[in-house]
Amino acid sequence: MPSVRFRLNGVEMDVDADPDRSLLDILRGQLGMTGSHFGCGAGECGACNVMIGDRAVAACDTPLWSVADKDITTIEGLGTPERPHPLQRAFITEQALQCGYCVSGILMSAAALLKRNPKPGSREVKEALDGNLCRCGSHNRMVRAVLRAADEMAAE
Amino acid sequence: MNQPAPSPSSPKLPVNLAANPKLSSWLKFSPQGQVTVSPGKVEIGQGIVTALAQIAADELDIDISRVQMIRASTAASPNEGVTSGSLSVQQSGRAMRHACAEVRQIFLQLASERLGVDIASLGVEDGTISGPGNVTTSYWELAEEVSLDRDATPDVKPKPATRRALAGNSVQRIDIPDKVFARARFIHDWALPEMLHGRVLRPQNARAKLTGLKDGNVRTIAGFVAVVRDGSFAGVVCETEHGAEAALQALRKGAVWADGEPLPDESDLAAFLKAAPSETTIIDKRTASSPGAKKRTLRRQYTRPYIAHASIAPSCAMAQWNGDRVHVWTHSQGVYLLRTDLALVLKLPAENIIVEHMEGAGCYGHNAADDVALDAVLLAKTTGGRPVRVQWSREAEMSDAPFGAAMAIEIEADLDAAGEIIDWRHSIWSNGHVARPGRAAQPALLAGFEVENPFPRMISTNPPQANGGGSDRNAVPLYDFPSWQIESHRLTTMPIRTSALRTLGAQGNVFAIESFLDEIAAERGEDPVAFRLRHLTDERAKDVIRAAAKRARWKPEKQPGIGYGIAFARYKNTGAYCAAVAEIEGAGDIRVRKLTLAVDVGEAINPDGVINQIEGGAIQATSWVLKERVRFDRQRITSTNWTEYPILRFSEVPEVEVELIQRSEMDPVGAGEAAHGPVSAAIANAVFDALGVCVRHLPITRENIIAAMEQAP
């Protein structure tokens, strides 16, 4: 089995697996990192979004071979309860979810946006999250939370 | 309706506590300063566990951080039936409040004896019990001496609303940190030791029977464990999820199916619903004491399509056998009800089955959670005691799970010479709205209809009006029309599987009633707010309408391409009051710019939780109204992905403002289903305002607007 090298949440990885398998399957099935969620398997809902470089991509639709030598950040690498990312703090402050299944993907889309554009307006936040589906209707709270995080980051 | 008046002489236990009277089944104390609270209701994304923790902490006088909420399980939890119908705060909250009040009293009694002071002079602060002369003890000190293995009694009174410290405050939800830090909380993210992965093979064409299955290539897949076949039920088990997916694809190639059963014509749902065999019930009838003189009759027909739950996660379950006993992990809404159906299918005593809840993605009714649990149980039979996790595909989730039922609604209104409504006739044609597990002599689980000796497919029924009704939910007007007749035609065949989806029939009925009212008001040249207020007597109803109208500055000046609509309902006619004002723009593709809602849920235990539920309901209803419709041809469901079944996106979501009318002296009622009906109708009324056309067939798409324009006189 060929191996694929990449950096995951700052750690060098060497994964032996069929390179056509999806990144999501590798993360969840092989590496036991279940923060990225399966939603559709077709890149249509954003529940499995991770960051590759500074772009949010659907891990279910990303073959392993394509991430060779790339820098991948998943929700597990975003922050911890001890050292939360401003987005995670803001989602708690705004109580910006109901069931929360879509949230890890949404946090990664938002994190990618803030890397590219640290001071987005609400229209830009909505555009950045447009590929993420939320069924509970927490959209407005999530947009507010992203704007709050951006403000906090600007103040830091 | 027809509830016996409570007798003032004999206090009664809350229903769910009477059914589960043992206090220790609700809560337990540890000497380490923790209270474990064990409700029978489950977290389905609505924040119920936080509201129940607030109630327990309040009644016990402890800090909420001492409360540990236990997931429901048939092994130990009280049996509180199903978590549905916006009843959890009402039912579970009341039981919890009473149980905690009594437990507090038991502790105070013992403390009084130990400390030698009068019980009336004792107080509790964060679990520390103190009295005159600085004598103190605590729940934690006394915990081992107090046995809660005793039945609740009706005599203890919970605190009055004014003395509750937490209820009425927006406490942060206790599950949210886990979810933003990706700590495994969802069943999907859990792994049991030695766990295997299963997948189930289901036909593309509706209800096709499996006549042949060649599994030649399947066995060569790495990690292959088993192929399972029982009649038309078939599946695979593998060491890995990836292997199970590959095995399923291989198995599909070797499957031979007989013809399925035909589906109705999706382009004329009303014709199908009205022609199908049905059973008619008169839901309600009111006769005028002095009938007015009819001048003319208006007749309108409304439809709503089948609607998918379309949860973001496909359903998932785990099961593990040990001899003739099985343990099931599920995101079902009712662990005991699922156990009942599993026992029927497996022909086992219920005691042999433990069903334990774990969180799934947002649940809006009877989705595939119960079905996939039976799938896992059947596949796990073959693995020699190793647990099996089964997860459905997106396609299965969108085609094999039950849908919210399609409805055709016809309303006739007799008007007198002044254009006043003197008689109102509301008829509904629909499949029943409930085919939940655990309530009948036959199971309601999908694989139960597929196995070698199958159970008959359950046909959905409707709960009685006293429980809020099903197809007829919210069909009885709250307006003071002098006479009416409400009838429901429940289909007795069910080519498309339906069961409970948020609000049952209420969304369709409120959409129809409130749309028709606006048309009648417009004919009279009367303002829709004034028209409604004039026909209502309940002040709480009028208050939410006035509050929503005021907040939305009703009615803003007319601008080209913009419309405003209002609508109102009291969910189930006994629950939360809600009024909504919609502001829309567009002529073909409608965009909802803003929704302004006012809501009265009685005592709001967690106000931000209520607002969150109302906002979410409003946005979901906007999605239903503008976009959603289950698609099918004559053989199969075709809307099996997010392209074919689009839901509202971030860029399309309206601004939502919610005004909460707090009434802490009134019993709390649920908020999860209050917004759907009013929002649906308010959007339709806003479209009518903007375009002058009544779109009576949901969803309000460009296609349906054009059709409505062509039909308009």
mmCIF file of C-alpha atoms in Angstrom, chain B residues 433-557:
data_model
loop_
_atom_site.group_PDB
_atom_site.id
_atom_site.type_symbol
_atom_site.label_atom_id
_atom_site.label_comp_id
_atom_site.label_asym_id
_atom_site.label_seq_id
_atom_site.Cartn_x
_atom_site.Cartn_y
_atom_site.Cartn_z
ATOM 1 C CA HIS B 433 -49.526 11.739 10.438
ATOM 2 C CA VAL B 434 -48.299 9.134 12.920
ATOM 3 C CA ALA B 435 -46.957 5.609 12.478
ATOM 4 C CA ARG B 436 -44.586 5.627 15.402
ATOM 5 C CA PRO B 437 -43.109 2.520 16.982
ATOM 6 C CA GLY B 438 -44.325 0.996 20.198
ATOM 7 C CA ARG B 439 -47.973 1.872 20.005
ATOM 8 C CA ALA B 440 -49.610 -0.965 18.116
ATOM 9 C CA ALA B 441 -49.750 -4.745 18.091
ATOM 10 C CA GLN B 442 -47.499 -4.657 15.025
ATOM 11 C CA PRO B 443 -44.110 -3.012 14.665
ATOM 12 C CA ALA B 444 -43.542 0.196 12.708
ATOM 13 C CA LEU B 445 -39.934 -0.538 11.769
ATOM 14 C CA LEU B 446 -38.891 -0.727 8.122
ATOM 15 C CA ALA B 447 -36.962 -4.004 8.249
ATOM 16 C CA GLY B 448 -39.971 -5.567 9.975
ATOM 17 C CA PHE B 449 -41.832 -5.175 6.664
ATOM 18 C CA GLU B 450 -38.979 -6.759 4.709
ATOM 19 C CA VAL B 451 -38.007 -9.919 6.579
ATOM 20 C CA GLU B 452 -38.999 -13.404 5.408
ATOM 21 C CA ASN B 453 -42.158 -13.453 7.495
ATOM 22 C CA PRO B 454 -42.966 -9.781 7.218
ATOM 23 C CA PHE B 455 -45.304 -7.776 9.366
ATOM 24 C CA PRO B 456 -47.886 -5.788 7.438
ATOM 25 C CA ARG B 457 -46.816 -2.254 6.568
ATOM 26 C CA MET B 458 -48.253 0.061 9.127
ATOM 27 C CA ILE B 459 -50.714 2.634 7.811
ATOM 28 C CA SER B 460 -50.403 5.972 9.584
ATOM 29 C CA THR B 461 -53.183 7.081 11.868
ATOM 30 C CA ASN B 462 -54.021 10.338 13.608
ATOM 31 C CA PRO B 463 -53.907 11.051 17.335
ATOM 32 C CA PRO B 464 -57.261 12.099 18.791
ATOM 33 C CA GLN B 465 -58.128 15.790 19.008
ATOM 34 C CA ALA B 466 -57.693 15.599 22.771
ATOM 35 C CA ASN B 467 -53.988 14.971 22.090
ATOM 36 C CA GLY B 468 -53.829 17.702 19.494
ATOM 37 C CA GLY B 469 -55.033 15.686 16.493
ATOM 38 C CA GLY B 470 -52.968 14.671 13.467
ATOM 39 C CA SER B 471 -54.181 15.667 9.989
ATOM 40 C CA ASP B 472 -56.680 17.840 11.826
ATOM 41 C CA ARG B 473 -54.152 19.517 14.110
ATOM 42 C CA ASN B 474 -55.058 23.227 14.253
ATOM 43 C CA ALA B 475 -57.948 22.680 11.822
ATOM 44 C CA VAL B 476 -60.562 23.858 14.312
ATOM 45 C CA PRO B 477 -60.556 27.645 13.994
ATOM 46 C CA LEU B 478 -59.791 29.793 17.002
ATOM 47 C CA TYR B 479 -61.912 32.519 15.442
ATOM 48 C CA ASP B 480 -65.478 33.209 16.507
ATOM 49 C CA PHE B 481 -67.249 32.060 13.327
ATOM 50 C CA PRO B 482 -70.861 31.259 14.240
ATOM 51 C CA SER B 483 -70.881 27.771 12.753
ATOM 52 C CA TRP B 484 -68.463 25.314 11.263
ATOM 53 C CA GLN B 485 -67.775 21.726 10.394
ATOM 54 C CA ILE B 486 -64.301 20.260 10.313
ATOM 55 C CA GLU B 487 -63.787 16.854 8.734
ATOM 56 C CA SER B 488 -60.800 14.680 8.098
ATOM 57 C CA HIS B 489 -60.444 11.978 5.433
ATOM 58 C CA ARG B 490 -57.600 9.701 6.467
ATOM 59 C CA LEU B 491 -56.236 7.556 3.664
ATOM 60 C CA THR B 492 -56.394 3.829 4.307
ATOM 61 C CA THR B 493 -53.671 3.048 1.775
ATOM 62 C CA MET B 494 -50.179 4.458 2.000
ATOM 63 C CA PRO B 495 -48.057 4.201 -1.145
ATOM 64 C CA ILE B 496 -45.634 6.759 0.307
ATOM 65 C CA ARG B 497 -44.612 6.134 3.886
ATOM 66 C CA THR B 498 -45.632 8.928 6.258
ATOM 67 C CA SER B 499 -45.278 9.529 9.959
ATOM 68 C CA ALA B 500 -44.782 12.327 12.429
ATOM 69 C CA LEU B 501 -42.979 15.412 11.143
ATOM 70 C CA ARG B 502 -42.868 18.629 13.147
ATOM 71 C CA THR B 503 -46.407 20.050 13.660
ATOM 72 C CA LEU B 504 -48.131 17.070 11.975
ATOM 73 C CA GLY B 505 -51.048 18.618 10.044
ATOM 74 C CA ALA B 506 -50.848 22.006 11.721
ATOM 75 C CA GLN B 507 -48.567 23.593 9.151
ATOM 76 C CA GLY B 508 -50.967 22.723 6.318
ATOM 77 C CA ASN B 509 -54.100 23.712 8.189
ATOM 78 C CA VAL B 510 -52.765 27.017 9.466
ATOM 79 C CA PHE B 511 -51.439 27.817 5.987
ATOM 80 C CA ALA B 512 -54.919 27.157 4.544
ATOM 81 C CA ILE B 513 -56.986 28.934 7.200
ATOM 82 C CA GLU B 514 -54.768 31.975 7.490
ATOM 83 C CA SER B 515 -54.387 32.323 3.711
ATOM 84 C CA PHE B 516 -58.131 32.176 3.221
ATOM 85 C CA LEU B 517 -58.717 34.749 5.952
ATOM 86 C CA ASP B 518 -56.465 37.223 4.184
ATOM 87 C CA GLU B 519 -58.369 36.710 0.963
ATOM 88 C CA ILE B 520 -61.682 37.322 2.708
ATOM 89 C CA ALA B 521 -60.316 40.354 4.552
ATOM 90 C CA ALA B 522 -58.979 41.735 1.269
ATOM 91 C CA GLU B 523 -62.379 41.331 -0.387
ATOM 92 C CA ARG B 524 -63.883 43.313 2.438
ATOM 93 C CA GLY B 525 -61.112 45.888 2.222
ATOM 94 C CA GLU B 526 -60.292 45.189 5.844
ATOM 95 C CA ASP B 527 -56.833 45.176 7.371
ATOM 96 C CA PRO B 528 -55.740 41.578 8.125
ATOM 97 C CA VAL B 529 -54.664 42.434 11.676
ATOM 98 C CA ALA B 530 -57.922 44.205 12.471
ATOM 99 C CA PHE B 531 -59.885 41.369 10.858
ATOM 100 C CA ARG B 532 -58.205 38.769 13.071
ATOM 101 C CA LEU B 533 -58.471 40.789 16.261
ATOM 102 C CA ARG B 534 -62.165 41.325 15.598
ATOM 103 C CA HIS B 535 -62.721 37.557 15.381
ATOM 104 C CA LEU B 536 -60.730 36.550 18.484
ATOM 105 C CA THR B 537 -61.740 36.659 22.112
ATOM 106 C CA ASP B 538 -58.655 35.130 23.784
ATOM 107 C CA GLU B 539 -56.513 38.025 25.031
ATOM 108 C CA ARG B 540 -53.293 36.005 24.844
ATOM 109 C CA ALA B 541 -54.023 35.396 21.168
ATOM 110 C CA LYS B 542 -54.695 39.056 20.575
ATOM 111 C CA ASP B 543 -51.561 40.015 22.486
ATOM 112 C CA VAL B 544 -49.199 38.050 20.241
ATOM 113 C CA ILE B 545 -50.858 39.478 17.125
ATOM 114 C CA ARG B 546 -50.633 43.011 18.451
ATOM 115 C CA ALA B 547 -47.043 42.495 19.593
ATOM 116 C CA ALA B 548 -45.877 41.081 16.247
ATOM 117 C CA ALA B 549 -47.733 43.800 14.334
ATOM 118 C CA LYS B 550 -46.306 46.549 16.517
ATOM 119 C CA ARG B 551 -42.776 45.259 16.306
ATOM 120 C CA ALA B 552 -43.033 44.961 12.515
ATOM 121 C CA ARG B 553 -44.545 48.484 12.350
ATOM 122 C CA TRP B 554 -47.637 47.034 10.701
ATOM 123 C CA LYS B 555 -48.337 47.883 8.052
ATOM 124 C CA PRO B 556 -45.375 49.508 6.382
ATOM 125 C CA GLU B 557 -46.038 51.629 3.343
#
